[in-house]
Amino acid sequence: MNIARIITNLSLDKSFDYSIPSNLVNRISIGSMVKVPFGKSSRKGFVIDLPQKSDYPDLKEIDSIIGNKPMISSPLVELGKWMADYYCCTKEQAIIALLPAAVRGRLIKEKTRKIVRVKNEAEIPIILQSLNKKASKQADVLRFLLKNKEYPLSKLVKEHKISYPAIRTMEAKNYILISDETQARDPFANDRIIPTSPLNLNTEQSNAFNKVVHSINSEKKDVILLFGVTGSGKTEIYLQGIAECLKLNLESIVLVPEIALTPQTTERFRSRFGDQVSVLHSHLSAGERFDEWNKINNGQVKIVVGARSALFAPFRNLGLIIVDEEHETSYKQGNIPRYHARDVAVMRGKLENITVILGTATPSVESFYNAKKGKYNLLTLSQRIENQQLPEMNIVDLTVENAEKERYQIFSRRLITEIRDALENGEQVMLFLNRRGYATQLQCLKCDFVAECSDCTMNFTYHKSRSQLICHLCGSVTKAPEKCPGCGDKRIRFSGLGTEKIEASIKGKFPYARSLRMDSDTMTKKDSYRQALTSFRAGEIDILIGTQMIAKGLHFPNVTVVGIIFADQSLNLTDFRAGERAFQLLVQVAGRSGRGDLPGRVIVQTYTPCHPILMSAIDQDYELFFEKELESRMQLKLPPIEHLLLLSFKGENDDEVRTYATYCFELLKSKIPKHINCSPVLPSPILKKRGLYTYQILMCTEKIMVLSKYIKQFFYSIKSPKKITVTIDVDPYSLL
Ligand code: ADP
Ligand code: ZN
């Protein structure tokens, strides 16, 4: 008998066996999407195995198959199963994550989207006059179409809140035409690209490239950690590695952090490989995403550049997976399955026998540790291209600076001088502070009242331009008070710097300079990020002020001065990775300057000039940083020495949550293997978030798979109270 093992949504990690009817035998394989009878109804599911025999007699038959081709390749199904075990989620949760939502639901059919346009432009003004007042929606739509020429029907209906019958009436009256769109949507339709050819590699690049080629061509594939300082030409190696794969008719995946999916990055791939590249970013519509996925699945493109989930691109002849900026924490997914794209990339590489390149200027402690242990192959690029100098790093001690002045100043004299010089020479400046808003605290000087969010354990941030207080955790907004809400006194103090304040001060100090603030408050429109970068690049802006948005992977030849306004900010966080992040951030930000012909200078303002992390960052000495960091992680058995698993219990009632967490803790403690270290129940460092209280249990072990399996079984076997949510995070990146 032919048997298929199937998971459906809501099958709670279980799989079910079905028999394959003879007419489907040749069409069903692992990864096929099928419809099966389930209880009294039917359900969609995926074939995850084709076992020889089943433990169950009397199997029901599969109803039908969906799509002509398996939706998921068989190695990807394996990857999904591994993710379910490793990250403690159900198989269906992991398998579903392999497909974009639009594909999963088959919401949109290929190439049959309806497009609306006006029938006869010249007649519209007359029609508009004749439409009676009640038909104002129809008039709106006509005016809109006149401007936009053509528009997808579904979007039109949604955005203009007009009904389908009304649209059909307009069609019947010959105002508009509705037709099937015949072309696949092309998100790049309006971009012009200038083709590039491979550059002659320098010696270091050649060495690295040869190793990449060797791995691609050999039986045993490597995971390569490409450790190259900013501007050392890593991307050129990626490009030539991909070209090598194309020669062999192999496909490539390039993962970049979402924030780095700028036109600047994607253009480099599209300029070299043109239409063979598909770019997946979060601004694609569901339809565009669906089309791109189909192009990949049908073999129309050979290269995918995208954020996290692009890792699951349905290629069947992969030759190379590249994870750029592998240290970026945004590779960790925040909801189920809580996977880390870098680690899953390495696993996909292993399952499909593919070369994986992890590229970075500041390796994660985990990856560097793996390289040191020989698990990864370490390749180093120590020089910037054409020997451009790394920028000169200067520390300004704010304690000394402020002692000599009457009152606290945001900008040190050194930084002011550097900015002035740069502006006078027509050069550009970037100022970095990883905190948005105007002031991070509002305090009453009389009664000590501090404005806090009522739903979170968190101070409100003051946003001056909107005169609002905003909670950066839950987003709740209130009007900024003019006097203390506690005692009514007018002496309220705003303290703690944010980017908005920096911008205001810069405008005060350099009124003639053109400055722009880039943070999630100002970059609210779909295109604002792109536009801002384009005008900065074009020299229309002199000073760019921003949060981490401006720190990553950008290349601006005319930037000579980078100011880090308050370096201590990132050092003082409670997270055990705070030091690592601070180091990465400082090096990355510094890497923004001096990327052209002009030498760069970085001014780091701090109260702790002798902080070891700062010292190693100033010298751009990664090895020194790594040794120190590893030493402290060893003492505490923190990653990469052992793996962490974080259990979080959340609910509205503080006592209930704590009690339930304690109950689980006692149960776990009595059963758990000895080699697993388990913390007691602890309140989360931010106890209350969005009105929910969080308690945690942190576990660590060398054998994470054993622990994961155990925890997964444990939480599937007990029924948690409805009012409490339990989340399991394996290799967590946030302990808050
Ligand atoms: P990274 O990715 O390591 O930060 P990039 O790949 O962006 O570095 O390289 C920095 C700059 O040097 C880019 O403008 C790139 O085009 C250029 N470049 C890279 N390799 C070479 C080379 N071999 N010869 C000349 N220019 C190069
Ligand atoms: Zn809040």
PDB file of C-alpha atoms in Angstrom, residues 152-350:
ATOM      1  CA  PRO A 152      -5.491  46.362  -8.832  1.00  0.00           C
ATOM      2  CA  LEU A 153      -9.167  45.739  -8.208  1.00  0.00           C
ATOM      3  CA  SER A 154      -8.788  44.238  -4.757  1.00  0.00           C
ATOM      4  CA  LYS A 155      -6.675  47.168  -3.535  1.00  0.00           C
ATOM      5  CA  LEU A 156      -9.052  49.671  -5.043  1.00  0.00           C
ATOM      6  CA  VAL A 157     -12.013  48.127  -3.258  1.00  0.00           C
ATOM      7  CA  LYS A 158     -10.181  48.023   0.030  1.00  0.00           C
ATOM      8  CA  GLU A 159      -8.606  51.444  -0.062  1.00  0.00           C
ATOM      9  CA  HIS A 160     -11.678  53.295  -1.312  1.00  0.00           C
ATOM     10  CA  LYS A 161     -14.156  51.277   0.717  1.00  0.00           C
ATOM     11  CA  ILE A 162     -16.309  50.816  -2.334  1.00  0.00           C
ATOM     12  CA  SER A 163     -18.383  47.663  -2.814  1.00  0.00           C
ATOM     13  CA  TYR A 164     -17.881  45.108  -5.584  1.00  0.00           C
ATOM     14  CA  PRO A 165     -21.461  45.626  -6.862  1.00  0.00           C
ATOM     15  CA  ALA A 166     -20.747  49.352  -7.195  1.00  0.00           C
ATOM     16  CA  ILE A 167     -17.610  48.560  -9.172  1.00  0.00           C
ATOM     17  CA  ARG A 168     -19.564  46.209 -11.406  1.00  0.00           C
ATOM     18  CA  THR A 169     -22.136  48.934 -11.974  1.00  0.00           C
ATOM     19  CA  MET A 170     -19.373  51.274 -13.053  1.00  0.00           C
ATOM     20  CA  GLU A 171     -18.146  48.603 -15.424  1.00  0.00           C
ATOM     21  CA  ALA A 172     -21.665  48.052 -16.792  1.00  0.00           C
ATOM     22  CA  LYS A 173     -22.027  51.771 -17.401  1.00  0.00           C
ATOM     23  CA  ASN A 174     -18.781  51.711 -19.358  1.00  0.00           C
ATOM     24  CA  TYR A 175     -16.983  54.064 -16.988  1.00  0.00           C
ATOM     25  CA  ILE A 176     -14.233  51.561 -16.308  1.00  0.00           C
ATOM     26  CA  LEU A 177     -12.615  48.454 -17.717  1.00  0.00           C
ATOM     27  CA  ILE A 178     -11.729  45.439 -15.588  1.00  0.00           C
ATOM     28  CA  SER A 179      -9.246  43.030 -17.066  1.00  0.00           C
ATOM     29  CA  ASP A 180      -6.964  40.231 -16.017  1.00  0.00           C
ATOM     30  CA  GLU A 181      -3.421  41.305 -15.520  1.00  0.00           C
ATOM     31  CA  THR A 182      -1.283  39.202 -17.784  1.00  0.00           C
ATOM     32  CA  GLN A 183       2.188  40.154 -16.652  1.00  0.00           C
ATOM     33  CA  ALA A 184       3.787  39.016 -13.438  1.00  0.00           C
ATOM     34  CA  ARG A 185       4.172  41.931 -11.103  1.00  0.00           C
ATOM     35  CA  ASP A 186       7.652  43.341 -11.243  1.00  0.00           C
ATOM     36  CA  PRO A 187       8.592  45.316  -8.166  1.00  0.00           C
ATOM     37  CA  PHE A 188      11.600  46.722 -10.033  1.00  0.00           C
ATOM     38  CA  ALA A 189       9.705  47.801 -13.112  1.00  0.00           C
ATOM     39  CA  ASN A 190      10.679  51.426 -12.567  1.00  0.00           C
ATOM     40  CA  ASP A 191      14.306  50.976 -11.630  1.00  0.00           C
ATOM     41  CA  ARG A 192      17.152  51.527 -13.984  1.00  0.00           C
ATOM     42  CA  ILE A 193      20.215  49.413 -13.473  1.00  0.00           C
ATOM     43  CA  ILE A 194      23.748  49.954 -14.618  1.00  0.00           C
ATOM     44  CA  PRO A 195      25.438  46.609 -15.249  1.00  0.00           C
ATOM     45  CA  THR A 196      28.773  45.889 -13.538  1.00  0.00           C
ATOM     46  CA  SER A 197      31.480  43.339 -14.238  1.00  0.00           C
ATOM     47  CA  PRO A 198      33.620  41.387 -11.788  1.00  0.00           C
ATOM     48  CA  LEU A 199      36.466  43.395 -10.266  1.00  0.00           C
ATOM     49  CA  ASN A 200      40.044  42.181 -10.094  1.00  0.00           C
ATOM     50  CA  LEU A 201      40.372  40.783  -6.612  1.00  0.00           C
ATOM     51  CA  ASN A 202      43.246  41.819  -4.389  1.00  0.00           C
ATOM     52  CA  THR A 203      45.449  39.191  -2.768  1.00  0.00           C
ATOM     53  CA  GLU A 204      43.406  38.726   0.382  1.00  0.00           C
ATOM     54  CA  GLN A 205      40.186  38.601  -1.596  1.00  0.00           C
ATOM     55  CA  SER A 206      41.658  36.080  -4.032  1.00  0.00           C
ATOM     56  CA  ASN A 207      42.753  33.808  -1.228  1.00  0.00           C
ATOM     57  CA  ALA A 208      39.313  33.886   0.301  1.00  0.00           C
ATOM     58  CA  PHE A 209      37.585  33.492  -3.038  1.00  0.00           C
ATOM     59  CA  ASN A 210      39.679  30.453  -3.941  1.00  0.00           C
ATOM     60  CA  LYS A 211      38.623  28.779  -0.706  1.00  0.00           C
ATOM     61  CA  VAL A 212      34.994  29.500  -1.521  1.00  0.00           C
ATOM     62  CA  VAL A 213      35.351  28.036  -5.014  1.00  0.00           C
ATOM     63  CA  HIS A 214      37.153  25.037  -3.626  1.00  0.00           C
ATOM     64  CA  SER A 215      34.345  24.356  -1.189  1.00  0.00           C
ATOM     65  CA  ILE A 216      31.658  24.768  -3.859  1.00  0.00           C
ATOM     66  CA  ASN A 217      33.435  22.230  -6.031  1.00  0.00           C
ATOM     67  CA  SER A 218      34.455  19.701  -3.445  1.00  0.00           C
ATOM     68  CA  GLU A 219      32.514  16.827  -1.962  1.00  0.00           C
ATOM     69  CA  LYS A 220      32.697  18.110   1.581  1.00  0.00           C
ATOM     70  CA  LYS A 221      31.290  21.602   1.928  1.00  0.00           C
ATOM     71  CA  ASP A 222      32.477  24.229   4.388  1.00  0.00           C
ATOM     72  CA  VAL A 223      30.847  26.767   6.586  1.00  0.00           C
ATOM     73  CA  ILE A 224      33.065  29.780   5.975  1.00  0.00           C
ATOM     74  CA  LEU A 225      33.283  32.649   8.409  1.00  0.00           C
ATOM     75  CA  LEU A 226      34.379  35.566   6.234  1.00  0.00           C
ATOM     76  CA  PHE A 227      35.734  38.028   8.739  1.00  0.00           C
ATOM     77  CA  GLY A 228      36.487  41.217   6.831  1.00  0.00           C
ATOM     78  CA  VAL A 229      36.724  44.755   8.124  1.00  0.00           C
ATOM     79  CA  THR A 230      34.132  47.179   6.769  1.00  0.00           C
ATOM     80  CA  GLY A 231      34.978  48.078   3.198  1.00  0.00           C
ATOM     81  CA  SER A 232      37.287  45.111   2.679  1.00  0.00           C
ATOM     82  CA  GLY A 233      35.312  43.864  -0.298  1.00  0.00           C
ATOM     83  CA  LYS A 234      33.276  41.003   1.136  1.00  0.00           C
ATOM     84  CA  THR A 235      30.370  41.737  -1.167  1.00  0.00           C
ATOM     85  CA  GLU A 236      32.606  41.340  -4.222  1.00  0.00           C
ATOM     86  CA  ILE A 237      33.484  37.867  -2.968  1.00  0.00           C
ATOM     87  CA  TYR A 238      29.804  37.046  -2.579  1.00  0.00           C
ATOM     88  CA  LEU A 239      29.170  38.240  -6.126  1.00  0.00           C
ATOM     89  CA  GLN A 240      31.956  36.181  -7.617  1.00  0.00           C
ATOM     90  CA  GLY A 241      30.966  33.140  -5.549  1.00  0.00           C
ATOM     91  CA  ILE A 242      27.455  33.422  -6.939  1.00  0.00           C
ATOM     92  CA  ALA A 243      28.853  33.746 -10.467  1.00  0.00           C
ATOM     93  CA  GLU A 244      30.813  30.559  -9.874  1.00  0.00           C
ATOM     94  CA  CYS A 245      27.573  28.810  -8.907  1.00  0.00           C
ATOM     95  CA  LEU A 246      25.800  30.122 -11.994  1.00  0.00           C
ATOM     96  CA  LYS A 247      28.515  28.544 -14.132  1.00  0.00           C
ATOM     97  CA  LEU A 248      27.667  25.225 -12.502  1.00  0.00           C
ATOM     98  CA  ASN A 249      23.965  25.933 -12.883  1.00  0.00           C
ATOM     99  CA  LEU A 250      23.573  26.197  -9.127  1.00  0.00           C
ATOM    100  CA  GLU A 251      21.439  28.659  -7.229  1.00  0.00           C
ATOM    101  CA  SER A 252      22.340  31.034  -4.399  1.00  0.00           C
ATOM    102  CA  ILE A 253      20.628  32.630  -1.440  1.00  0.00           C
ATOM    103  CA  VAL A 254      21.892  35.882   0.077  1.00  0.00           C
ATOM    104  CA  LEU A 255      20.510  36.824   3.459  1.00  0.00           C
ATOM    105  CA  VAL A 256      20.887  40.388   4.646  1.00  0.00           C
ATOM    106  CA  PRO A 257      19.290  42.045   7.661  1.00  0.00           C
ATOM    107  CA  GLU A 258      16.015  43.715   6.718  1.00  0.00           C
ATOM    108  CA  ILE A 259      17.435  47.117   7.494  1.00  0.00           C
ATOM    109  CA  ALA A 260      20.276  46.529   5.041  1.00  0.00           C
ATOM    110  CA  LEU A 261      17.884  45.682   2.208  1.00  0.00           C
ATOM    111  CA  THR A 262      18.473  49.118   0.849  1.00  0.00           C
ATOM    112  CA  PRO A 263      18.540  49.932  -2.836  1.00  0.00           C
ATOM    113  CA  GLN A 264      22.294  50.278  -2.367  1.00  0.00           C
ATOM    114  CA  THR A 265      22.660  46.630  -1.409  1.00  0.00           C
ATOM    115  CA  THR A 266      20.165  45.093  -3.774  1.00  0.00           C
ATOM    116  CA  GLU A 267      21.422  47.134  -6.713  1.00  0.00           C
ATOM    117  CA  ARG A 268      24.823  45.530  -6.400  1.00  0.00           C
ATOM    118  CA  PHE A 269      23.323  42.116  -6.988  1.00  0.00           C
ATOM    119  CA  ARG A 270      20.920  43.241  -9.672  1.00  0.00           C
ATOM    120  CA  SER A 271      23.633  45.177 -11.485  1.00  0.00           C
ATOM    121  CA  ARG A 272      25.741  42.065 -11.719  1.00  0.00           C
ATOM    122  CA  PHE A 273      23.060  39.462 -12.386  1.00  0.00           C
ATOM    123  CA  GLY A 274      20.041  41.371 -13.720  1.00  0.00           C
ATOM    124  CA  ASP A 275      16.805  39.445 -13.969  1.00  0.00           C
ATOM    125  CA  GLN A 276      18.269  36.343 -12.441  1.00  0.00           C
ATOM    126  CA  VAL A 277      17.868  37.986  -9.043  1.00  0.00           C
ATOM    127  CA  SER A 278      14.748  38.018  -6.961  1.00  0.00           C
ATOM    128  CA  VAL A 279      14.647  40.435  -4.036  1.00  0.00           C
ATOM    129  CA  LEU A 280      12.423  39.628  -1.077  1.00  0.00           C
ATOM    130  CA  HIS A 281      11.822  42.442   1.363  1.00  0.00           C
ATOM    131  CA  SER A 282       9.063  43.310   3.742  1.00  0.00           C
ATOM    132  CA  HIS A 283       7.580  46.018   1.532  1.00  0.00           C
ATOM    133  CA  LEU A 284       6.458  43.572  -1.138  1.00  0.00           C
ATOM    134  CA  SER A 285       2.720  43.155  -1.395  1.00  0.00           C
ATOM    135  CA  ALA A 286       1.294  39.683  -0.855  1.00  0.00           C
ATOM    136  CA  GLY A 287       0.850  39.424  -4.609  1.00  0.00           C
ATOM    137  CA  GLU A 288       4.428  40.413  -5.361  1.00  0.00           C
ATOM    138  CA  ARG A 289       5.671  37.970  -2.773  1.00  0.00           C
ATOM    139  CA  PHE A 290       3.594  35.236  -4.333  1.00  0.00           C
ATOM    140  CA  ASP A 291       5.016  35.991  -7.778  1.00  0.00           C
ATOM    141  CA  GLU A 292       8.603  36.046  -6.540  1.00  0.00           C
ATOM    142  CA  TRP A 293       8.103  32.738  -4.761  1.00  0.00           C
ATOM    143  CA  ASN A 294       6.711  31.223  -7.952  1.00  0.00           C
ATOM    144  CA  LYS A 295       9.618  32.523  -9.992  1.00  0.00           C
ATOM    145  CA  ILE A 296      11.978  30.808  -7.567  1.00  0.00           C
ATOM    146  CA  ASN A 297       9.962  27.614  -7.433  1.00  0.00           C
ATOM    147  CA  ASN A 298       9.776  27.461 -11.230  1.00  0.00           C
ATOM    148  CA  GLY A 299      13.489  28.057 -11.675  1.00  0.00           C
ATOM    149  CA  GLN A 300      13.050  31.434 -13.403  1.00  0.00           C
ATOM    150  CA  VAL A 301      15.554  33.088 -11.100  1.00  0.00           C
ATOM    151  CA  LYS A 302      18.815  31.742  -9.739  1.00  0.00           C
ATOM    152  CA  ILE A 303      19.558  34.157  -6.941  1.00  0.00           C
ATOM    153  CA  VAL A 304      17.520  35.370  -4.028  1.00  0.00           C
ATOM    154  CA  VAL A 305      18.466  38.365  -1.917  1.00  0.00           C
ATOM    155  CA  GLY A 306      16.290  38.847   1.100  1.00  0.00           C
ATOM    156  CA  ALA A 307      15.787  39.090   4.821  1.00  0.00           C
ATOM    157  CA  ARG A 308      15.406  36.205   7.271  1.00  0.00           C
ATOM    158  CA  SER A 309      12.729  34.132   5.594  1.00  0.00           C
ATOM    159  CA  ALA A 310      14.453  34.197   2.185  1.00  0.00           C
ATOM    160  CA  LEU A 311      16.436  31.360   3.684  1.00  0.00           C
ATOM    161  CA  PHE A 312      13.509  29.115   2.799  1.00  0.00           C
ATOM    162  CA  ALA A 313      13.582  29.991  -0.897  1.00  0.00           C
ATOM    163  CA  PRO A 314      12.375  26.853  -2.684  1.00  0.00           C
ATOM    164  CA  PHE A 315      15.519  26.268  -4.728  1.00  0.00           C
ATOM    165  CA  ARG A 316      16.257  22.684  -5.610  1.00  0.00           C
ATOM    166  CA  ASN A 317      19.864  23.024  -6.823  1.00  0.00           C
ATOM    167  CA  LEU A 318      21.413  25.279  -4.280  1.00  0.00           C
ATOM    168  CA  GLY A 319      25.127  25.949  -4.445  1.00  0.00           C
ATOM    169  CA  LEU A 320      25.682  28.703  -1.923  1.00  0.00           C
ATOM    170  CA  ILE A 321      24.033  30.343   1.064  1.00  0.00           C
ATOM    171  CA  ILE A 322      25.441  33.680   2.171  1.00  0.00           C
ATOM    172  CA  VAL A 323      24.520  35.275   5.480  1.00  0.00           C
ATOM    173  CA  ASP A 324      25.788  38.839   5.392  1.00  0.00           C
ATOM    174  CA  GLU A 325      26.251  40.652   8.712  1.00  0.00           C
ATOM    175  CA  GLU A 326      25.885  37.302  10.421  1.00  0.00           C
ATOM    176  CA  HIS A 327      26.182  38.928  13.846  1.00  0.00           C
ATOM    177  CA  GLU A 328      22.940  40.868  13.404  1.00  0.00           C
ATOM    178  CA  THR A 329      20.403  39.994  16.069  1.00  0.00           C
ATOM    179  CA  SER A 330      17.533  40.694  13.689  1.00  0.00           C
ATOM    180  CA  TYR A 331      18.187  37.252  12.221  1.00  0.00           C
ATOM    181  CA  LYS A 332      16.455  35.892  15.271  1.00  0.00           C
ATOM    182  CA  GLN A 333      12.719  35.612  14.752  1.00  0.00           C
ATOM    183  CA  GLY A 334      10.590  37.017  17.553  1.00  0.00           C
ATOM    184  CA  ASN A 335       7.615  34.715  17.222  1.00  0.00           C
ATOM    185  CA  ILE A 336       7.040  31.036  16.595  1.00  0.00           C
ATOM    186  CA  PRO A 337       9.113  29.390  15.260  1.00  0.00           C
ATOM    187  CA  ARG A 338      11.715  31.431  17.129  1.00  0.00           C
ATOM    188  CA  TYR A 339      14.546  30.461  14.827  1.00  0.00           C
ATOM    189  CA  HIS A 340      17.858  32.146  14.147  1.00  0.00           C
ATOM    190  CA  ALA A 341      18.329  32.439  10.396  1.00  0.00           C
ATOM    191  CA  ARG A 342      22.114  32.107  10.599  1.00  0.00           C
ATOM    192  CA  ASP A 343      21.937  28.889  12.536  1.00  0.00           C
ATOM    193  CA  VAL A 344      19.192  27.492  10.337  1.00  0.00           C
ATOM    194  CA  ALA A 345      21.227  28.488   7.272  1.00  0.00           C
ATOM    195  CA  VAL A 346      24.103  26.395   8.574  1.00  0.00           C
ATOM    196  CA  MET A 347      21.658  23.535   9.117  1.00  0.00           C
ATOM    197  CA  ARG A 348      20.192  23.863   5.631  1.00  0.00           C
ATOM    198  CA  GLY A 349      23.742  23.801   4.315  1.00  0.00           C
ATOM    199  CA  LYS A 350      24.364  20.595   6.184  1.00  0.00           C
TER     200      LYS A 350
END
